[in-house]
Amino acid sequence: MSVNLYDHANELERAIRQSEEFTQLQSMYDAVNSDESARGIFENFRDIQLGLQQKQMNGEEITEAEIEQAQKTAQLVQQHELISKLMESEQRMSLLIQELNKVIMKPLEELYGSMEGPTQ
């Protein structure tokens, strides 16, 4: 009898939604969005990050002015308590997802790792 992986994936989704990491992230996200100042700073920071990433992906050069603007915005973000807490929550959620990914990928790593044979 085959295992229905989609059922397990849906169970994992529910578990993630109920996890402390996700509920904390959701709470901090709501707090930032409820604070007009924090929301504006955070959206500006995110827009700058996305713009720089897009330029990198397109192979475009990032100017000194853009780097300086990104650094100033990053300082504002770090100094804002709500946004700083949101980013800490994002980091914890990211670590959780990395750990889950390791567990999910383990069978493939073992399979392909066994093909490499003994090391010399």
CSV table of N, CA, C and O in Angstrom, one decimal:
chain,number,residue,atom,x,y,z
A,1,MET,N,0.8,-1.2,0.0
A,1,MET,CA,0.0,0.0,0.0
A,1,MET,C,0.9,1.2,0.0
A,1,MET,O,1.8,1.3,0.7
A,2,SER,N,0.6,2.2,-0.9
A,2,SER,CA,1.4,3.4,-1.0
A,2,SER,C,0.9,4.4,0.0
A,2,SER,O,-0.2,4.5,0.3
A,3,VAL,N,1.9,5.2,0.4
A,3,VAL,CA,1.6,6.3,1.3
A,3,VAL,C,1.2,7.5,0.5
A,3,VAL,O,1.8,7.9,-0.5
A,4,ASN,N,0.2,8.2,1.0
A,4,ASN,CA,-0.3,9.4,0.4
A,4,ASN,C,0.5,10.6,0.9
A,4,ASN,O,0.2,11.1,2.0
A,5,LEU,N,1.5,11.0,0.2
A,5,LEU,CA,2.4,12.1,0.7
A,5,LEU,C,1.7,13.4,0.8
A,5,LEU,O,2.1,14.3,1.6
A,6,TYR,N,0.6,13.6,0.0
A,6,TYR,CA,-0.1,14.9,0.1
A,6,TYR,C,-0.8,15.0,1.4
A,6,TYR,O,-0.9,16.1,2.0
A,7,ASP,N,-1.3,13.9,2.0
A,7,ASP,CA,-1.9,14.0,3.3
A,7,ASP,C,-0.9,14.4,4.4
A,7,ASP,O,-1.1,15.2,5.2
A,8,HIS,N,0.3,13.8,4.2
A,8,HIS,CA,1.4,14.2,5.2
A,8,HIS,C,1.8,15.6,5.0
A,8,HIS,O,2.1,16.3,6.0
A,9,ALA,N,1.9,16.1,3.7
A,9,ALA,CA,2.2,17.5,3.5
A,9,ALA,C,1.2,18.4,4.1
A,9,ALA,O,1.6,19.4,4.6
A,10,ASN,N,-0.1,18.1,4.0
A,10,ASN,CA,-1.1,18.9,4.6
A,10,ASN,C,-1.0,18.9,6.1
A,10,ASN,O,-1.3,19.9,6.7
A,11,GLU,N,-0.7,17.7,6.7
A,11,GLU,CA,-0.5,17.7,8.1
A,11,GLU,C,0.7,18.6,8.5
A,11,GLU,O,0.6,19.3,9.5
A,12,LEU,N,1.8,18.6,7.7
A,12,LEU,CA,2.9,19.4,8.0
A,12,LEU,C,2.6,20.9,7.9
A,12,LEU,O,3.0,21.7,8.7
A,13,GLU,N,1.7,21.2,6.9
A,13,GLU,CA,1.3,22.6,6.8
A,13,GLU,C,0.5,23.0,8.0
A,13,GLU,O,0.8,24.1,8.6
A,14,ARG,N,-0.4,22.2,8.5
A,14,ARG,CA,-1.1,22.5,9.7
A,14,ARG,C,-0.2,22.7,10.9
A,14,ARG,O,-0.4,23.6,11.7
A,15,ALA,N,0.8,21.8,11.0
A,15,ALA,CA,1.7,21.8,12.1
A,15,ALA,C,2.6,23.1,12.1
A,15,ALA,O,2.8,23.7,13.1
A,16,ILE,N,3.0,23.5,10.9
A,16,ILE,CA,3.7,24.8,10.7
A,16,ILE,C,2.9,25.9,11.2
A,16,ILE,O,3.3,26.8,11.9
A,17,ARG,N,1.6,26.0,10.7
A,17,ARG,CA,0.7,27.1,11.1
A,17,ARG,C,0.5,27.2,12.6
A,17,ARG,O,0.3,28.2,13.2
A,18,GLN,N,0.6,26.0,13.3
A,18,GLN,CA,0.4,26.0,14.7
A,18,GLN,C,1.7,26.1,15.5
A,18,GLN,O,1.7,26.3,16.7
A,19,SER,N,2.8,26.2,14.8
A,19,SER,CA,4.1,26.2,15.5
A,19,SER,C,4.3,27.6,16.2
A,19,SER,O,3.8,28.6,15.7
A,20,GLU,N,5.1,27.6,17.2
A,20,GLU,CA,5.5,28.8,17.9
A,20,GLU,C,6.2,29.8,16.9
A,20,GLU,O,5.9,31.0,17.0
A,21,GLU,N,7.0,29.3,16.1
A,21,GLU,CA,7.7,30.1,15.1
A,21,GLU,C,6.8,30.9,14.2
A,21,GLU,O,6.9,32.1,14.0
A,22,PHE,N,5.8,30.2,13.7
A,22,PHE,CA,4.9,30.8,12.7
A,22,PHE,C,3.9,31.7,13.5
A,22,PHE,O,3.7,32.8,13.0
A,23,THR,N,3.4,31.3,14.6
A,23,THR,CA,2.5,32.2,15.3
A,23,THR,C,3.2,33.5,15.8
A,23,THR,O,2.6,34.6,15.7
A,24,GLN,N,4.4,33.4,16.2
A,24,GLN,CA,5.2,34.6,16.5
A,24,GLN,C,5.4,35.5,15.3
A,24,GLN,O,5.3,36.7,15.4
A,25,LEU,N,5.8,34.9,14.2
A,25,LEU,CA,6.0,35.6,12.9
A,25,LEU,C,4.7,36.3,12.5
A,25,LEU,O,4.8,37.5,12.2
A,26,GLN,N,3.6,35.7,12.6
A,26,GLN,CA,2.3,36.2,12.2
A,26,GLN,C,2.0,37.4,13.1
A,26,GLN,O,1.6,38.5,12.7
A,27,SER,N,2.2,37.3,14.4
A,27,SER,CA,2.0,38.3,15.4
A,27,SER,C,2.8,39.5,15.1
A,27,SER,O,2.3,40.7,15.1
A,28,MET,N,4.1,39.3,14.8
A,28,MET,CA,5.0,40.5,14.6
A,28,MET,C,4.7,41.1,13.2
A,28,MET,O,4.8,42.3,13.1
A,29,TYR,N,4.3,40.3,12.3
A,29,TYR,CA,3.9,40.9,11.0
A,29,TYR,C,2.7,41.8,11.1
A,29,TYR,O,2.6,42.9,10.6
A,30,ASP,N,1.7,41.3,11.9
A,30,ASP,CA,0.5,42.1,12.2
A,30,ASP,C,0.8,43.4,12.9
A,30,ASP,O,0.3,44.4,12.6
A,31,ALA,N,1.8,43.3,13.9
A,31,ALA,CA,2.2,44.5,14.6
A,31,ALA,C,2.8,45.5,13.7
A,31,ALA,O,2.5,46.7,13.8
A,32,VAL,N,3.7,45.1,12.8
A,32,VAL,CA,4.4,46.0,11.9
A,32,VAL,C,3.3,46.6,11.0
A,32,VAL,O,3.3,47.8,10.7
A,33,ASN,N,2.4,45.8,10.5
A,33,ASN,CA,1.4,46.3,9.6
A,33,ASN,C,0.4,47.3,10.2
A,33,ASN,O,-0.2,48.1,9.6
A,34,SER,N,0.2,47.1,11.6
A,34,SER,CA,-0.7,48.0,12.3
A,34,SER,C,0.0,49.3,12.7
A,34,SER,O,-0.7,50.3,13.0
A,35,ASP,N,1.3,49.4,12.6
A,35,ASP,CA,2.0,50.6,12.9
A,35,ASP,C,2.4,51.3,11.6
A,35,ASP,O,3.2,50.8,10.8
A,36,GLU,N,1.8,52.5,11.3
A,36,GLU,CA,2.0,53.2,10.0
A,36,GLU,C,3.5,53.5,9.7
A,36,GLU,O,4.0,53.2,8.6
A,37,SER,N,4.2,53.9,10.7
A,37,SER,CA,5.6,54.2,10.6
A,37,SER,C,6.4,53.0,10.3
A,37,SER,O,7.2,52.9,9.3
A,38,ALA,N,6.2,51.9,11.0
A,38,ALA,CA,6.9,50.7,10.8
A,38,ALA,C,6.6,50.1,9.5
A,38,ALA,O,7.5,49.6,8.8
A,39,ARG,N,5.3,50.1,9.1
A,39,ARG,CA,4.9,49.5,7.8
A,39,ARG,C,5.6,50.3,6.7
A,39,ARG,O,6.1,49.7,5.8
A,40,GLY,N,5.7,51.6,6.7
A,40,GLY,CA,6.3,52.4,5.7
A,40,GLY,C,7.8,52.1,5.6
A,40,GLY,O,8.3,51.9,4.5
A,41,ILE,N,8.5,52.0,6.7
A,41,ILE,CA,9.9,51.7,6.7
A,41,ILE,C,10.2,50.3,6.2
A,41,ILE,O,11.0,50.1,5.3
A,42,PHE,N,9.3,49.4,6.6
A,42,PHE,CA,9.5,48.0,6.2
A,42,PHE,C,9.2,47.8,4.7
A,42,PHE,O,10.0,47.1,4.0
A,43,GLU,N,8.2,48.4,4.2
A,43,GLU,CA,7.9,48.3,2.8
A,43,GLU,C,9.0,48.9,1.9
A,43,GLU,O,9.3,48.4,0.9
A,44,ASN,N,9.5,50.1,2.4
A,44,ASN,CA,10.6,50.7,1.7
A,44,ASN,C,11.8,49.8,1.6
A,44,ASN,O,12.5,49.6,0.6
A,45,PHE,N,12.1,49.2,2.8
A,45,PHE,CA,13.3,48.3,2.9
A,45,PHE,C,13.1,47.1,1.9
A,45,PHE,O,14.0,46.7,1.2
A,46,ARG,N,11.9,46.5,2.0
A,46,ARG,CA,11.6,45.4,1.1
A,46,ARG,C,11.7,45.7,-0.4
A,46,ARG,O,12.3,45.0,-1.2
A,47,ASP,N,11.2,46.9,-0.7
A,47,ASP,CA,11.2,47.4,-2.1
A,47,ASP,C,12.7,47.6,-2.6
A,47,ASP,O,13.0,47.2,-3.7
A,48,ILE,N,13.5,48.1,-1.7
A,48,ILE,CA,14.9,48.3,-2.1
A,48,ILE,C,15.6,47.0,-2.2
A,48,ILE,O,16.3,46.8,-3.2
A,49,GLN,N,15.4,46.1,-1.3
A,49,GLN,CA,16.0,44.7,-1.4
A,49,GLN,C,15.6,44.0,-2.7
A,49,GLN,O,16.4,43.5,-3.4
A,50,LEU,N,14.3,44.1,-3.0
A,50,LEU,CA,13.8,43.4,-4.3
A,50,LEU,C,14.4,44.1,-5.5
A,50,LEU,O,14.7,43.4,-6.5
A,51,GLY,N,14.5,45.4,-5.5
A,51,GLY,CA,15.1,46.1,-6.6
A,51,GLY,C,16.5,45.7,-6.8
A,51,GLY,O,17.0,45.5,-8.0
A,52,LEU,N,17.3,45.6,-5.7
A,52,LEU,CA,18.7,45.2,-5.9
A,52,LEU,C,18.8,43.8,-6.3
A,52,LEU,O,19.7,43.5,-7.1
A,53,GLN,N,18.0,42.9,-5.8
A,53,GLN,CA,18.0,41.5,-6.2
A,53,GLN,C,17.7,41.4,-7.7
A,53,GLN,O,18.3,40.6,-8.4
A,54,GLN,N,16.7,42.2,-8.2
A,54,GLN,CA,16.3,42.1,-9.6
A,54,GLN,C,17.5,42.6,-10.4
A,54,GLN,O,17.8,42.0,-11.5
A,55,LYS,N,18.2,43.7,-10.0
A,55,LYS,CA,19.3,44.2,-10.8
A,55,LYS,C,20.4,43.1,-10.9
A,55,LYS,O,21.0,42.9,-11.9
A,56,GLN,N,20.7,42.4,-9.7
A,56,GLN,CA,21.7,41.4,-9.7
A,56,GLN,C,21.3,40.2,-10.7
A,56,GLN,O,22.2,39.8,-11.4
A,57,MET,N,20.1,39.8,-10.6
A,57,MET,CA,19.6,38.7,-11.5
A,57,MET,C,19.7,39.1,-13.0
A,57,MET,O,19.9,38.2,-13.8
A,58,ASN,N,19.6,40.4,-13.3
A,58,ASN,CA,19.6,40.9,-14.6
A,58,ASN,C,21.1,41.2,-15.1
A,58,ASN,O,21.3,41.6,-16.2
A,59,GLY,N,22.0,41.0,-14.1
A,59,GLY,CA,23.4,41.2,-14.4
A,59,GLY,C,23.7,42.7,-14.5
A,59,GLY,O,24.8,43.1,-15.0
A,60,GLU,N,22.9,43.6,-13.9
A,60,GLU,CA,23.1,45.0,-13.9
A,60,GLU,C,24.0,45.4,-12.7
A,60,GLU,O,24.0,44.7,-11.7
A,61,GLU,N,24.7,46.5,-12.9
A,61,GLU,CA,25.6,46.9,-11.9
A,61,GLU,C,24.8,47.7,-10.8
A,61,GLU,O,23.9,48.5,-11.2
A,62,ILE,N,25.1,47.5,-9.6
A,62,ILE,CA,24.5,48.3,-8.5
A,62,ILE,C,25.4,49.5,-8.2
A,62,ILE,O,26.6,49.3,-7.9
A,63,THR,N,24.8,50.7,-8.2
A,63,THR,CA,25.6,51.9,-8.0
A,63,THR,C,25.9,52.1,-6.5
A,63,THR,O,25.3,51.5,-5.6
A,64,GLU,N,26.9,53.0,-6.3
A,64,GLU,CA,27.3,53.3,-4.9
A,64,GLU,C,26.1,54.0,-4.2
A,64,GLU,O,25.9,53.7,-3.0
A,65,ALA,N,25.4,54.8,-4.9
A,65,ALA,CA,24.2,55.5,-4.3
A,65,ALA,C,23.1,54.5,-3.9
A,65,ALA,O,22.5,54.6,-2.8
A,66,GLU,N,22.9,53.4,-4.7
A,66,GLU,CA,22.0,52.4,-4.3
A,66,GLU,C,22.4,51.6,-3.1
A,66,GLU,O,21.6,51.3,-2.2
A,67,ILE,N,23.7,51.3,-3.0
A,67,ILE,CA,24.3,50.6,-1.9
A,67,ILE,C,24.1,51.5,-0.6
A,67,ILE,O,23.7,51.0,0.4
A,68,GLU,N,24.4,52.8,-0.7
A,68,GLU,CA,24.3,53.7,0.4
A,68,GLU,C,22.9,53.8,0.9
A,68,GLU,O,22.6,53.7,2.1
A,69,GLN,N,22.0,53.9,-0.1
A,69,GLN,CA,20.5,54.0,0.3
A,69,GLN,C,20.1,52.7,1.0
A,69,GLN,O,19.4,52.7,2.0
A,70,ALA,N,20.5,51.5,0.5
A,70,ALA,CA,20.2,50.2,1.1
A,70,ALA,C,20.8,50.2,2.5
A,70,ALA,O,20.1,49.7,3.5
A,71,GLN,N,22.0,50.6,2.7
A,71,GLN,CA,22.6,50.6,4.1
A,71,GLN,C,21.9,51.5,5.0
A,71,GLN,O,21.6,51.1,6.2
A,72,LYS,N,21.5,52.7,4.6
A,72,LYS,CA,20.8,53.6,5.5
A,72,LYS,C,19.4,53.0,5.9
A,72,LYS,O,19.0,53.1,7.0
A,73,THR,N,18.7,52.4,4.9
A,73,THR,CA,17.4,51.8,5.2
A,73,THR,C,17.6,50.7,6.1
A,73,THR,O,16.8,50.5,7.0
A,74,ALA,N,18.6,49.9,5.9
A,74,ALA,CA,18.9,48.7,6.8
A,74,ALA,C,19.1,49.2,8.2
A,74,ALA,O,18.7,48.6,9.2
A,75,GLN,N,19.8,50.3,8.4
A,75,GLN,CA,20.0,50.9,9.7
A,75,GLN,C,18.7,51.3,10.4
A,75,GLN,O,18.5,51.1,11.6
A,76,LEU,N,17.9,51.9,9.6
A,76,LEU,CA,16.5,52.3,10.1
A,76,LEU,C,15.8,51.1,10.6
A,76,LEU,O,15.1,51.1,11.6
A,77,VAL,N,15.8,50.1,9.8
A,77,VAL,CA,15.1,48.8,10.1
A,77,VAL,C,15.6,48.2,11.4
A,77,VAL,O,14.8,47.8,12.2
A,78,GLN,N,16.9,48.2,11.5
A,78,GLN,CA,17.5,47.6,12.7
A,78,GLN,C,17.2,48.4,14.0
A,78,GLN,O,17.1,47.8,15.1
A,79,GLN,N,17.1,49.7,13.8
A,79,GLN,CA,16.8,50.5,15.0
A,79,GLN,C,15.3,50.5,15.4
A,79,GLN,O,15.0,50.9,16.5
A,80,HIS,N,14.4,50.1,14.5
A,80,HIS,CA,13.0,50.1,14.8
A,80,HIS,C,12.7,48.8,15.5
A,80,HIS,O,12.8,47.7,14.9
A,81,GLU,N,12.2,48.9,16.7
A,81,GLU,CA,12.0,47.7,17.5
A,81,GLU,C,11.0,46.7,16.9
A,81,GLU,O,11.3,45.5,16.9
A,82,LEU,N,9.9,47.1,16.4
A,82,LEU,CA,8.9,46.2,15.8
A,82,LEU,C,9.5,45.5,14.6
A,82,LEU,O,9.3,44.3,14.5
A,83,ILE,N,10.1,46.2,13.7
A,83,ILE,CA,10.7,45.6,12.5
A,83,ILE,C,11.8,44.7,12.9
A,83,ILE,O,11.9,43.6,12.3
A,84,SER,N,12.6,45.0,13.8
A,84,SER,CA,13.7,44.2,14.2
A,84,SER,C,13.2,42.9,14.8
A,84,SER,O,13.7,41.8,14.5
A,85,LYS,N,12.1,42.9,15.6
A,85,LYS,CA,11.5,41.7,16.1
A,85,LYS,C,10.9,40.9,15.0
A,85,LYS,O,11.0,39.6,15.0
A,86,LEU,N,10.3,41.6,14.0
A,86,LEU,CA,9.7,40.8,12.9
A,86,LEU,C,10.9,40.1,12.1
A,86,LEU,O,10.7,38.9,11.8
A,87,MET,N,12.0,40.7,11.9
A,87,MET,CA,13.1,40.1,11.2
A,87,MET,C,13.7,38.9,12.0
A,87,MET,O,14.1,37.9,11.4
A,88,GLU,N,13.7,39.1,13.3
A,88,GLU,CA,14.2,37.9,14.1
A,88,GLU,C,13.2,36.8,14.0
A,88,GLU,O,13.6,35.6,13.9
A,89,SER,N,11.9,37.1,14.0
A,89,SER,CA,10.9,36.0,13.8
A,89,SER,C,11.0,35.4,12.4
A,89,SER,O,10.9,34.1,12.3
A,90,GLU,N,11.3,36.2,11.4
A,90,GLU,CA,11.5,35.6,10.0
A,90,GLU,C,12.7,34.7,10.0
A,90,GLU,O,12.7,33.6,9.4
A,91,GLN,N,13.8,35.1,10.7
A,91,GLN,CA,15.0,34.3,10.8
A,91,GLN,C,14.7,32.9,11.5
A,91,GLN,O,15.1,31.9,11.0
A,92,ARG,N,13.9,32.9,12.6
A,92,ARG,CA,13.6,31.7,13.3
A,92,ARG,C,12.7,30.8,12.4
A,92,ARG,O,12.9,29.6,12.3
A,93,MET,N,11.8,31.4,11.6
A,93,MET,CA,11.0,30.6,10.7
A,93,MET,C,11.8,30.0,9.6
A,93,MET,O,11.6,28.9,9.2
A,94,SER,N,12.7,30.8,9.1
A,94,SER,CA,13.6,30.3,8.0
A,94,SER,C,14.5,29.1,8.5
A,94,SER,O,14.6,28.1,7.8
A,95,LEU,N,15.0,29.2,9.7
A,95,LEU,CA,15.7,28.1,10.3
A,95,LEU,C,14.9,26.8,10.4
A,95,LEU,O,15.3,25.7,10.1
A,96,LEU,N,13.6,27.0,10.8
A,96,LEU,CA,12.7,25.9,10.9
A,96,LEU,C,12.5,25.2,9.6
A,96,LEU,O,12.6,24.0,9.4
A,97,ILE,N,12.3,26.0,8.6
A,97,ILE,CA,12.1,25.5,7.2
A,97,ILE,C,13.3,24.8,6.7
A,97,ILE,O,13.2,23.8,6.1
A,98,GLN,N,14.5,25.4,7.0
A,98,GLN,CA,15.8,24.7,6.6
A,98,GLN,C,15.9,23.3,7.3
A,98,GLN,O,16.3,22.3,6.6
A,99,GLU,N,15.5,23.2,8.5
A,99,GLU,CA,15.6,21.9,9.2
A,99,GLU,C,14.6,21.0,8.6
A,99,GLU,O,14.9,19.8,8.4
A,100,LEU,N,13.4,21.4,8.3
A,100,LEU,CA,12.4,20.6,7.7
A,100,LEU,C,12.8,20.1,6.3
A,100,LEU,O,12.6,18.9,6.0
A,101,ASN,N,13.5,21.0,5.6
A,101,ASN,CA,14.0,20.6,4.3
A,101,ASN,C,15.0,19.5,4.4
A,101,ASN,O,15.1,18.6,3.5
A,102,LYS,N,15.9,19.6,5.4
A,102,LYS,CA,16.9,18.6,5.6
A,102,LYS,C,16.2,17.2,5.8
A,102,LYS,O,16.7,16.2,5.2
A,103,VAL,N,15.2,17.2,6.6
A,103,VAL,CA,14.5,16.0,6.9
A,103,VAL,C,13.8,15.4,5.6
A,103,VAL,O,13.9,14.2,5.3
A,104,ILE,N,13.2,16.3,4.9
A,104,ILE,CA,12.5,15.9,3.6
A,104,ILE,C,13.4,15.4,2.6
A,104,ILE,O,13.2,14.4,1.9
A,105,MET,N,14.6,16.0,2.5
A,105,MET,CA,15.6,15.6,1.5
A,105,MET,C,16.5,14.4,1.9
A,105,MET,O,17.2,13.9,1.0
A,106,LYS,N,16.4,14.0,3.1
A,106,LYS,CA,17.2,12.9,3.6
A,106,LYS,C,17.2,11.6,2.8
A,106,LYS,O,18.3,11.1,2.4
A,107,PRO,N,16.0,11.2,2.3
A,107,PRO,CA,16.0,9.9,1.5
A,107,PRO,C,16.8,10.1,0.2
A,107,PRO,O,17.5,9.2,-0.2
A,108,LEU,N,16.7,11.3,-0.4
A,108,LEU,CA,17.4,11.5,-1.7
A,108,LEU,C,18.9,11.6,-1.4
A,108,LEU,O,19.7,11.1,-2.2
A,109,GLU,N,19.3,12.3,-0.4
A,109,GLU,CA,20.7,12.4,0.0
A,109,GLU,C,21.3,11.1,0.3
A,109,GLU,O,22.4,10.8,-0.2
A,110,GLU,N,20.6,10.2,1.0
A,110,GLU,CA,21.1,8.9,1.2
A,110,GLU,C,21.2,8.1,0.0
A,110,GLU,O,22.1,7.3,-0.3
A,111,LEU,N,20.2,8.2,-0.9
A,111,LEU,CA,20.2,7.4,-2.2
A,111,LEU,C,21.4,7.9,-3.0
A,111,LEU,O,22.1,7.0,-3.5
A,112,TYR,N,21.5,9.1,-3.3
A,112,TYR,CA,22.5,9.6,-4.2
A,112,TYR,C,23.9,9.6,-3.5
A,112,TYR,O,24.9,9.4,-4.2
A,113,GLY,N,23.9,9.7,-2.2
A,113,GLY,CA,25.2,9.6,-1.4
A,113,GLY,C,25.7,8.2,-1.5
A,113,GLY,O,26.9,8.0,-1.6
A,114,SER,N,24.8,7.2,-1.6
A,114,SER,CA,25.3,5.8,-1.6
A,114,SER,C,25.9,5.5,-3.0
A,114,SER,O,26.7,4.5,-3.2
A,115,MET,N,25.5,6.3,-4.0
A,115,MET,CA,26.1,6.0,-5.4
A,115,MET,C,27.5,6.5,-5.5
A,115,MET,O,28.2,6.1,-6.4
A,116,GLU,N,28.0,7.4,-4.6
A,116,GLU,CA,29.3,7.9,-4.7
A,116,GLU,C,30.3,6.8,-4.3
A,116,GLU,O,31.5,6.9,-4.7
A,117,GLY,N,29.9,5.9,-3.5
A,117,GLY,CA,30.8,4.8,-3.1
A,117,GLY,C,31.8,5.2,-2.1
A,117,GLY,O,31.7,6.3,-1.6
A,118,PRO,N,32.7,4.3,-1.7
A,118,PRO,CA,33.6,4.7,-0.6
A,118,PRO,C,34.6,5.7,-1.0
A,118,PRO,O,35.0,5.8,-2.2
A,119,THR,N,34.9,6.6,-0.1
A,119,THR,CA,35.9,7.6,-0.4
A,119,THR,C,37.3,7.1,-0.1
A,119,THR,O,37.5,6.2,0.7
A,120,GLN,N,38.3,7.6,-0.8
A,120,GLN,CA,39.6,7.1,-0.7
A,120,GLN,C,40.5,8.0,0.2
A,120,GLN,O,40.4,9.1,0.2
